[in-house]
Amino acid sequence: MSNCIDGTLGVNFTKRASRPDFQLGHTVRGNENTLWIYVLAAEAVATGSCTVNTTTYALTDAAGNHTAEAAFAAGEYGWVKQSAGLTV
């Protein structure tokens, strides 16, 4: 299980919410050299590979450069891990 290591309070990578807890696009560092981004699910998204629109931070279930550690219902906010192209 991943944990936030950059000091940002209230981060829970598997929590899904109907109202935003953070600004869309907010990023945090996780253990094991991971980068996480706060998004809004545009549709239901299963766990695993997914895509984030880098302008609107809308999450879709299409395979892409991010990973959802927990499923999203359409309209839910939460965190996804950048799984490719990580720049640290």
Short mmCIF file of N, CA and C in Angstrom, two decimals:
data_model
loop_
_atom_site.label_atom_id
_atom_site.label_comp_id
_atom_site.label_asym_id
_atom_site.label_seq_id
_atom_site.Cartn_x
_atom_site.Cartn_y
_atom_site.Cartn_z
N MET A 1 0.84 -1.19 0.00
CA MET A 1 0.00 0.00 0.00
C MET A 1 0.88 1.24 0.00
N SER A 2 0.50 2.21 -0.79
CA SER A 2 1.27 3.44 -0.90
C SER A 2 0.84 4.46 0.15
N ASN A 3 1.80 5.29 0.54
CA ASN A 3 1.55 6.35 1.51
C ASN A 3 2.14 7.65 0.99
N CYS A 4 1.49 8.76 1.34
CA CYS A 4 1.99 10.08 0.98
C CYS A 4 3.20 10.40 1.86
N ILE A 5 4.28 10.87 1.22
CA ILE A 5 5.51 11.15 1.98
C ILE A 5 5.94 12.61 1.89
N ASP A 6 5.15 13.47 1.25
CA ASP A 6 5.60 14.86 1.09
C ASP A 6 5.02 15.82 2.12
N GLY A 7 4.31 15.31 3.12
CA GLY A 7 3.79 16.15 4.19
C GLY A 7 2.39 16.68 3.97
N THR A 8 1.77 16.41 2.83
CA THR A 8 0.40 16.85 2.58
C THR A 8 -0.54 16.08 3.50
N LEU A 9 -1.36 16.79 4.25
CA LEU A 9 -2.28 16.16 5.21
C LEU A 9 -3.57 15.72 4.54
N GLY A 10 -4.16 14.63 5.03
CA GLY A 10 -5.46 14.18 4.58
C GLY A 10 -5.48 13.32 3.33
N VAL A 11 -4.31 12.92 2.86
CA VAL A 11 -4.24 12.12 1.63
C VAL A 11 -4.52 10.65 1.95
N ASN A 12 -5.47 10.07 1.21
CA ASN A 12 -5.78 8.64 1.29
C ASN A 12 -5.96 8.18 -0.15
N PHE A 13 -4.99 7.44 -0.66
CA PHE A 13 -4.97 7.11 -2.08
C PHE A 13 -6.13 6.22 -2.54
N THR A 14 -6.81 5.54 -1.64
CA THR A 14 -7.93 4.68 -2.03
C THR A 14 -9.29 5.29 -1.70
N LYS A 15 -9.32 6.47 -1.09
CA LYS A 15 -10.60 7.13 -0.77
C LYS A 15 -11.22 7.72 -2.03
N ARG A 16 -12.52 7.52 -2.17
CA ARG A 16 -13.29 8.14 -3.24
C ARG A 16 -14.32 9.05 -2.59
N ALA A 17 -14.58 10.22 -3.18
CA ALA A 17 -15.47 11.20 -2.57
C ALA A 17 -16.39 11.82 -3.61
N SER A 18 -17.57 12.24 -3.16
CA SER A 18 -18.52 12.90 -4.07
C SER A 18 -18.25 14.39 -4.17
N ARG A 19 -17.46 14.93 -3.24
CA ARG A 19 -17.03 16.33 -3.27
C ARG A 19 -15.51 16.35 -3.17
N PRO A 20 -14.86 17.33 -3.79
CA PRO A 20 -13.39 17.34 -3.80
C PRO A 20 -12.80 17.65 -2.43
N ASP A 21 -11.75 16.91 -2.08
CA ASP A 21 -10.96 17.17 -0.88
C ASP A 21 -9.72 18.00 -1.21
N PHE A 22 -9.34 18.02 -2.48
CA PHE A 22 -8.17 18.74 -2.97
C PHE A 22 -8.51 19.37 -4.30
N GLN A 23 -7.69 20.29 -4.76
CA GLN A 23 -7.86 20.89 -6.08
C GLN A 23 -7.54 19.85 -7.15
N LEU A 24 -8.35 19.81 -8.21
CA LEU A 24 -8.05 18.89 -9.31
C LEU A 24 -6.66 19.19 -9.86
N GLY A 25 -5.91 18.13 -10.12
CA GLY A 25 -4.56 18.27 -10.63
C GLY A 25 -3.49 18.36 -9.56
N HIS A 26 -3.90 18.44 -8.29
CA HIS A 26 -2.92 18.50 -7.20
C HIS A 26 -2.09 17.21 -7.21
N THR A 27 -0.79 17.33 -7.07
CA THR A 27 0.07 16.15 -7.05
C THR A 27 0.77 16.02 -5.71
N VAL A 28 1.02 14.77 -5.32
CA VAL A 28 1.78 14.46 -4.11
C VAL A 28 2.73 13.33 -4.41
N ARG A 29 3.77 13.23 -3.61
CA ARG A 29 4.74 12.14 -3.71
C ARG A 29 4.32 11.02 -2.77
N GLY A 30 4.48 9.80 -3.27
CA GLY A 30 4.22 8.62 -2.45
C GLY A 30 5.51 7.85 -2.23
N ASN A 31 5.44 6.91 -1.31
CA ASN A 31 6.61 6.06 -1.09
C ASN A 31 6.90 5.26 -2.36
N GLU A 32 8.04 4.64 -2.41
CA GLU A 32 8.50 3.87 -3.57
C GLU A 32 8.59 4.73 -4.84
N ASN A 33 8.96 6.02 -4.65
CA ASN A 33 9.19 6.93 -5.77
C ASN A 33 7.98 7.06 -6.69
N THR A 34 6.79 7.21 -6.11
CA THR A 34 5.56 7.34 -6.90
C THR A 34 5.06 8.78 -6.89
N LEU A 35 4.33 9.14 -7.93
CA LEU A 35 3.70 10.45 -8.06
C LEU A 35 2.20 10.21 -8.25
N TRP A 36 1.39 10.92 -7.47
CA TRP A 36 -0.06 10.77 -7.48
C TRP A 36 -0.72 12.08 -7.88
N ILE A 37 -1.86 12.00 -8.58
CA ILE A 37 -2.58 13.18 -9.04
C ILE A 37 -4.05 13.05 -8.66
N TYR A 38 -4.66 14.17 -8.24
CA TYR A 38 -6.05 14.18 -7.82
C TYR A 38 -6.93 14.46 -9.03
N VAL A 39 -7.94 13.61 -9.25
CA VAL A 39 -8.73 13.64 -10.47
C VAL A 39 -10.23 13.50 -10.18
N LEU A 40 -11.03 13.70 -11.22
CA LEU A 40 -12.48 13.48 -11.19
C LEU A 40 -12.83 12.46 -12.25
N ALA A 41 -13.49 11.38 -11.86
CA ALA A 41 -13.85 10.32 -12.81
C ALA A 41 -14.97 10.78 -13.73
N ALA A 42 -14.70 10.77 -15.03
CA ALA A 42 -15.71 11.14 -16.02
C ALA A 42 -16.67 9.99 -16.29
N GLU A 43 -16.29 8.80 -15.86
CA GLU A 43 -17.08 7.58 -16.04
C GLU A 43 -16.63 6.59 -14.97
N ALA A 44 -17.31 5.47 -14.87
CA ALA A 44 -16.86 4.43 -13.95
C ALA A 44 -15.49 3.93 -14.41
N VAL A 45 -14.58 3.78 -13.45
CA VAL A 45 -13.21 3.35 -13.75
C VAL A 45 -12.86 2.19 -12.83
N ALA A 46 -12.44 1.09 -13.43
CA ALA A 46 -12.03 -0.09 -12.65
C ALA A 46 -10.61 0.12 -12.13
N THR A 47 -10.20 -0.73 -11.21
CA THR A 47 -8.81 -0.68 -10.76
C THR A 47 -7.90 -1.04 -11.92
N GLY A 48 -6.70 -0.50 -11.90
CA GLY A 48 -5.74 -0.79 -12.96
C GLY A 48 -5.49 0.41 -13.84
N SER A 49 -5.03 0.15 -15.04
CA SER A 49 -4.61 1.19 -15.98
C SER A 49 -5.77 2.11 -16.37
N CYS A 50 -5.48 3.41 -16.43
CA CYS A 50 -6.50 4.40 -16.77
C CYS A 50 -5.83 5.62 -17.40
N THR A 51 -6.64 6.56 -17.88
CA THR A 51 -6.13 7.74 -18.56
C THR A 51 -6.62 9.00 -17.86
N VAL A 52 -5.72 9.99 -17.71
CA VAL A 52 -6.07 11.28 -17.14
C VAL A 52 -5.87 12.35 -18.21
N ASN A 53 -6.90 13.17 -18.43
CA ASN A 53 -6.77 14.32 -19.31
C ASN A 53 -5.98 15.37 -18.53
N THR A 54 -4.81 15.75 -19.03
CA THR A 54 -3.92 16.64 -18.29
C THR A 54 -4.36 18.10 -18.30
N THR A 55 -5.44 18.42 -19.00
CA THR A 55 -5.98 19.77 -18.98
C THR A 55 -7.14 19.89 -18.01
N THR A 56 -8.05 18.89 -18.04
CA THR A 56 -9.26 18.94 -17.20
C THR A 56 -9.16 18.04 -15.98
N TYR A 57 -8.19 17.15 -15.95
CA TYR A 57 -7.99 16.14 -14.89
C TYR A 57 -9.17 15.19 -14.79
N ALA A 58 -9.85 14.98 -15.94
CA ALA A 58 -10.92 13.99 -16.03
C ALA A 58 -10.29 12.61 -16.21
N LEU A 59 -10.78 11.65 -15.46
CA LEU A 59 -10.29 10.28 -15.49
C LEU A 59 -11.21 9.40 -16.32
N THR A 60 -10.63 8.58 -17.21
CA THR A 60 -11.42 7.62 -17.98
C THR A 60 -10.81 6.23 -17.83
N ASP A 61 -11.61 5.23 -18.18
CA ASP A 61 -11.21 3.83 -18.00
C ASP A 61 -10.31 3.31 -19.12
N ALA A 62 -10.00 4.14 -20.10
CA ALA A 62 -9.11 3.71 -21.19
C ALA A 62 -7.71 3.45 -20.64
N ALA A 63 -7.05 2.43 -21.17
CA ALA A 63 -5.69 2.12 -20.73
C ALA A 63 -4.79 3.32 -21.01
N GLY A 64 -3.94 3.65 -20.04
CA GLY A 64 -3.08 4.82 -20.21
C GLY A 64 -1.91 4.81 -19.25
N ASN A 65 -1.42 6.00 -18.92
CA ASN A 65 -0.22 6.16 -18.12
C ASN A 65 -0.45 6.31 -16.62
N HIS A 66 -1.64 5.96 -16.14
CA HIS A 66 -1.95 6.08 -14.72
C HIS A 66 -2.55 4.77 -14.22
N THR A 67 -2.56 4.61 -12.90
CA THR A 67 -3.11 3.41 -12.28
C THR A 67 -4.05 3.80 -11.16
N ALA A 68 -5.27 3.26 -11.20
CA ALA A 68 -6.23 3.44 -10.12
C ALA A 68 -6.07 2.27 -9.15
N GLU A 69 -5.75 2.58 -7.90
CA GLU A 69 -5.57 1.52 -6.89
C GLU A 69 -6.91 1.03 -6.36
N ALA A 70 -7.97 1.84 -6.52
CA ALA A 70 -9.33 1.47 -6.15
C ALA A 70 -10.25 1.98 -7.25
N ALA A 71 -11.37 1.31 -7.44
CA ALA A 71 -12.31 1.68 -8.50
C ALA A 71 -12.98 3.03 -8.20
N PHE A 72 -13.42 3.70 -9.25
CA PHE A 72 -14.16 4.96 -9.17
C PHE A 72 -15.54 4.76 -9.76
N ALA A 73 -16.57 5.37 -9.17
CA ALA A 73 -17.86 5.52 -9.82
C ALA A 73 -17.80 6.83 -10.60
N ALA A 74 -18.62 6.98 -11.62
CA ALA A 74 -18.67 8.24 -12.36
C ALA A 74 -18.96 9.38 -11.40
N GLY A 75 -18.21 10.47 -11.53
CA GLY A 75 -18.42 11.65 -10.68
C GLY A 75 -17.68 11.64 -9.36
N GLU A 76 -16.90 10.61 -9.09
CA GLU A 76 -16.14 10.56 -7.84
C GLU A 76 -14.76 11.18 -8.02
N TYR A 77 -14.28 11.77 -6.94
CA TYR A 77 -12.94 12.34 -6.87
C TYR A 77 -12.01 11.36 -6.18
N GLY A 78 -10.73 11.41 -6.54
CA GLY A 78 -9.76 10.56 -5.87
C GLY A 78 -8.39 10.66 -6.52
N TRP A 79 -7.49 9.81 -6.06
CA TRP A 79 -6.09 9.81 -6.48
C TRP A 79 -5.80 8.67 -7.44
N VAL A 80 -4.96 8.93 -8.44
CA VAL A 80 -4.40 7.89 -9.29
C VAL A 80 -2.89 8.07 -9.35
N LYS A 81 -2.21 6.97 -9.55
CA LYS A 81 -0.75 6.96 -9.58
C LYS A 81 -0.27 7.07 -11.02
N GLN A 82 0.72 7.94 -11.25
CA GLN A 82 1.35 8.00 -12.56
C GLN A 82 2.20 6.75 -12.70
N SER A 83 1.94 5.97 -13.75
CA SER A 83 2.64 4.69 -13.88
C SER A 83 3.60 4.64 -15.05
N ALA A 84 3.66 5.70 -15.84
CA ALA A 84 4.61 5.77 -16.96
C ALA A 84 5.02 7.22 -17.16
N GLY A 85 6.23 7.41 -17.61
CA GLY A 85 6.70 8.75 -17.89
C GLY A 85 6.96 9.58 -16.65
N LEU A 86 7.24 8.93 -15.52
CA LEU A 86 7.45 9.63 -14.25
C LEU A 86 8.71 10.48 -14.30
N THR A 87 8.56 11.74 -13.96
CA THR A 87 9.70 12.65 -13.85
C THR A 87 9.82 13.07 -12.40
N VAL A 88 10.92 12.71 -11.78
CA VAL A 88 11.11 13.03 -10.35
C VAL A 88 12.21 14.04 -10.21
#
